[in-house]
Short mmCIF file of C-alpha atoms in Angstrom, two decimals:
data_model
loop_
_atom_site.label_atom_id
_atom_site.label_comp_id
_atom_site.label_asym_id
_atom_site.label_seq_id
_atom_site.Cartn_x
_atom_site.Cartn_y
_atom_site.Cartn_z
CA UNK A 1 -30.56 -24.70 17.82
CA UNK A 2 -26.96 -25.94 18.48
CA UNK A 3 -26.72 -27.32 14.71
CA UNK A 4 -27.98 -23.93 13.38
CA UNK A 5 -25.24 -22.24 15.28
CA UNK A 6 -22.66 -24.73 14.84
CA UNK A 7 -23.40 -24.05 10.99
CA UNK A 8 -23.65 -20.47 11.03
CA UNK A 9 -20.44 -19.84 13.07
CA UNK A 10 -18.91 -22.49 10.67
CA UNK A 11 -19.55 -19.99 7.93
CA UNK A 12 -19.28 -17.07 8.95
CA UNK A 13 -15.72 -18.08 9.75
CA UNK A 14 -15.26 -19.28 6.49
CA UNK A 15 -14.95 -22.84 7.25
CA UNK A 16 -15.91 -25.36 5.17
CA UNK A 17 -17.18 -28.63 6.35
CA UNK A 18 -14.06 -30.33 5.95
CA UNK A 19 -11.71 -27.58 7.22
CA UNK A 20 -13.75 -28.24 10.19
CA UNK A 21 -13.62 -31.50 10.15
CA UNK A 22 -9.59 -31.50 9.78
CA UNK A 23 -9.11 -29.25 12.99
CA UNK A 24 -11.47 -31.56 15.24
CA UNK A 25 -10.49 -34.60 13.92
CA UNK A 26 -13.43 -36.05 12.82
CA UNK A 27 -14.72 -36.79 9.71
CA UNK A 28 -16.67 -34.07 7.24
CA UNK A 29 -19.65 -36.57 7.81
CA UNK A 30 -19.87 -35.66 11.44
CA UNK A 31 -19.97 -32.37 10.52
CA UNK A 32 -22.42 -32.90 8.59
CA UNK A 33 -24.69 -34.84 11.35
CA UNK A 34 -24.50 -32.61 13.58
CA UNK A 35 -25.56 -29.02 11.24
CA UNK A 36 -28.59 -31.39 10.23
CA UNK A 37 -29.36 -32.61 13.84
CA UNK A 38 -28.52 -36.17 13.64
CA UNK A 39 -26.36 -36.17 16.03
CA UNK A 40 -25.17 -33.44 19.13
CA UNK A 41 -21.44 -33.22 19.80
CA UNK A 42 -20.44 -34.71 23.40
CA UNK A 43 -19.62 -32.01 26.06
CA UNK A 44 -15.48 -32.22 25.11
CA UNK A 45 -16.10 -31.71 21.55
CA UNK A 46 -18.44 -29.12 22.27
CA UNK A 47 -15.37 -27.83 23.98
CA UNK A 48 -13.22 -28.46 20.87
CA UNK A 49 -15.76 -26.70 18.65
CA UNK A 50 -15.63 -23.57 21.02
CA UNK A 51 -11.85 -22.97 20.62
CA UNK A 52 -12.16 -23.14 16.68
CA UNK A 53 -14.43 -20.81 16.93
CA UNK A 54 -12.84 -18.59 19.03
CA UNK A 55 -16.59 -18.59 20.92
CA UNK A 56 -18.22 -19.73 24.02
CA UNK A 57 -20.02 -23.15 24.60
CA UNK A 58 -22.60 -20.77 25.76
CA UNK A 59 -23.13 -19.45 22.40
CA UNK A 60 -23.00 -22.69 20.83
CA UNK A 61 -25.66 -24.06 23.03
CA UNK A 62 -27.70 -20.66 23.33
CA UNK A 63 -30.06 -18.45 20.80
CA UNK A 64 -29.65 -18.83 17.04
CA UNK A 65 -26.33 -16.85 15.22
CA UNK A 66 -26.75 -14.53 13.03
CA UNK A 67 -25.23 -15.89 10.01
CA UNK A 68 -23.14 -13.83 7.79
CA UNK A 69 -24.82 -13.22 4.53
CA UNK A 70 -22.99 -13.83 1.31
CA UNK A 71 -24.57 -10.68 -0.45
CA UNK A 72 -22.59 -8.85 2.58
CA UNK A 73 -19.49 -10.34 2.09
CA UNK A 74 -20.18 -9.47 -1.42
CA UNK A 75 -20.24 -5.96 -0.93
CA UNK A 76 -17.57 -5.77 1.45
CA UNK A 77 -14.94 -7.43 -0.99
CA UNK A 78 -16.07 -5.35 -3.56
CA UNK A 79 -15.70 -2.35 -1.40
CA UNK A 80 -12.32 -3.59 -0.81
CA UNK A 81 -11.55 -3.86 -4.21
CA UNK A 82 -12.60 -0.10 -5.15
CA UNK A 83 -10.14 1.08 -1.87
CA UNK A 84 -7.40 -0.70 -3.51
CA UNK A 85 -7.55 0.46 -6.60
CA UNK A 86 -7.85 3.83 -5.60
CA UNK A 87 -5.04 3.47 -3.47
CA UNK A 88 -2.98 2.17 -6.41
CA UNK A 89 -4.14 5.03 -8.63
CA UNK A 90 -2.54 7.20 -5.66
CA UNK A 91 0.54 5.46 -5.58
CA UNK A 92 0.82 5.60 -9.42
CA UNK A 93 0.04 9.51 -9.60
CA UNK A 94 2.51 10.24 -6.85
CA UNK A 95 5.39 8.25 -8.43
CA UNK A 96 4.19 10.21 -11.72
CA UNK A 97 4.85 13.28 -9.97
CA UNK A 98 7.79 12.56 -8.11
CA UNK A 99 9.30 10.76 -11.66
CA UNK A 100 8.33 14.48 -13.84
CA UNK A 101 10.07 16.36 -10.77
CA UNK A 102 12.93 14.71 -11.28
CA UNK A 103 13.15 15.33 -14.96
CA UNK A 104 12.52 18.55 -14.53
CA UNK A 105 15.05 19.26 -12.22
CA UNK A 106 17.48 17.61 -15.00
CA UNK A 107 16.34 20.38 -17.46
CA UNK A 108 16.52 23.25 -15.21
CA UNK A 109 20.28 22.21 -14.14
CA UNK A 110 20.63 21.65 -17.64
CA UNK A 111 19.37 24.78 -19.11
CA UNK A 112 21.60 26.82 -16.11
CA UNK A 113 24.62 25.15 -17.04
CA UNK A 114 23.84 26.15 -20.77
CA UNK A 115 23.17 30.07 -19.58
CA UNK A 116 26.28 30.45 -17.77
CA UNK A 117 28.14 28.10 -20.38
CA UNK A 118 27.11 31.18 -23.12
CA UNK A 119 27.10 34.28 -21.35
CA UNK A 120 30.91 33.33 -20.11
CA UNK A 121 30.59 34.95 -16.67
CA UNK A 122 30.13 38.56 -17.77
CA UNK A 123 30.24 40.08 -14.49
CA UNK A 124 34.32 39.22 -14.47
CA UNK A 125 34.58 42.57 -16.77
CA UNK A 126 32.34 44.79 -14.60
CA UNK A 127 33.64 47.87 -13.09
CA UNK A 128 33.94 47.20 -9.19
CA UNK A 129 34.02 50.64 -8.10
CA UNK A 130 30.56 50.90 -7.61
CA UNK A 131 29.70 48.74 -4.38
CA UNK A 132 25.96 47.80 -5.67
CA UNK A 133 27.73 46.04 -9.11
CA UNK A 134 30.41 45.02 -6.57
CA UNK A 135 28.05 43.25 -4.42
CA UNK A 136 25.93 42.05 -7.27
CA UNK A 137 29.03 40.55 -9.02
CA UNK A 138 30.35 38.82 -5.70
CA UNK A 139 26.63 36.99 -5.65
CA UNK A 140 27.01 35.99 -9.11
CA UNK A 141 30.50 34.87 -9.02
CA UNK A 142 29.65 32.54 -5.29
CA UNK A 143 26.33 31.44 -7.51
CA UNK A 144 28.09 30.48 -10.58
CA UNK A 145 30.87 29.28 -8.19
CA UNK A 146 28.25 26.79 -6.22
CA UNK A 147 26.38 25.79 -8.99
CA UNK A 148 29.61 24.65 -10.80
CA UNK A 149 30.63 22.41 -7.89
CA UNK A 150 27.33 21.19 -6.78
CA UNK A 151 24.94 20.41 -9.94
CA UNK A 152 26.96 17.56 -11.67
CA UNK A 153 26.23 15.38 -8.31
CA UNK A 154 22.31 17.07 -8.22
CA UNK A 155 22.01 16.12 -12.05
CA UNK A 156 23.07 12.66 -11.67
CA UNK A 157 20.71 12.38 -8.92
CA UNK A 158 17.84 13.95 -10.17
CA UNK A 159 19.12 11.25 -13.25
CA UNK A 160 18.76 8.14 -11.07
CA UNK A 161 15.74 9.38 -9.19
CA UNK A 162 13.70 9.79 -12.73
CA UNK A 163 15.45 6.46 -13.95
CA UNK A 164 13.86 4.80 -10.56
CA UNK A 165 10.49 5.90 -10.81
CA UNK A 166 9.99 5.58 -14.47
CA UNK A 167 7.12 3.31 -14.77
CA UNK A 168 7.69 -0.11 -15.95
CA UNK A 169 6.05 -1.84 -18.32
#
């Protein structure tokens, strides 16, 4: 019973024999002995053995361990393996969005600066003495106005940003 359990602990820790070995200082042969039944650890090593495995001397000495299937592990790592590349397909469609947001943000400021650029502020030869054309013109002119001063530094951001999360080859 105690070599069973030694073994299947050993295992489902993903120890080898020697790794084992290494960390009690002893020899892989020991090891060995004592998973066959050769040979039973004395009460200190059984000690020893209990701390690498994180484990009782209880459980060592007690009913048989379940051990860990490889088939399991199997399907857990490949499990695993779907979650990450579903998370990477995540990341890669987010930085696809946030990369075509950012280039189109360059072609709206773009195509604004182009609209005022050829209508020439046509709102500066409006009569004023009508306060709805008044008011309308004021918005314009603070729009136009804004826009001027603040898209250059919004362009060569939105610039960067889409330079940034291009994706690289």
């Amino acid at each position: 019973m105690l070599n069973e359990n030694i073994k299947a602990i050993r295992k489902s820790k993903g120890l080898s024999q020697e790794e084992l070995a290494i960390r009690l200082n002893v020899v892989r042969q020991t090891i060995s002995k004592w998973e066959q039944g050769l040979s039973v650890p004395d009460a200190d090593m059984l000690i020893s053995i209990s701390e690498v495995f994180e484990t009782s001397v209880s459980t060592l000495l007690g009913e048989n361990v379940a051990e860990t299937k490889a088939d399991d592990l199997r399907v857990i790592s490949e499990k695993l393996e779907v979650i990450n590349i579903q998370l990477a397909y995540g990341k890669a469609a987010r930085q696809r969005a946030v990369h075509w947001l950012f280039i189109s943000l360059c072609a709206v400021i773009v195509a604004v600066f182009t609209v005022l650029i050829v209508l020439n502020s046509p709102y500066l030869s409006w009569d004023y003495s009508d306060a709805e054309t008044a008011v309308a013109g004021a918005m314009l002119h603070a729009f136009e106005w804004l826009f001027v001063r603040t898209a250059p530094f919004a362009l060569m951001g939105a610039v960067i940003g889409a330079c940034l999360t291009r994706k690289k080859v």
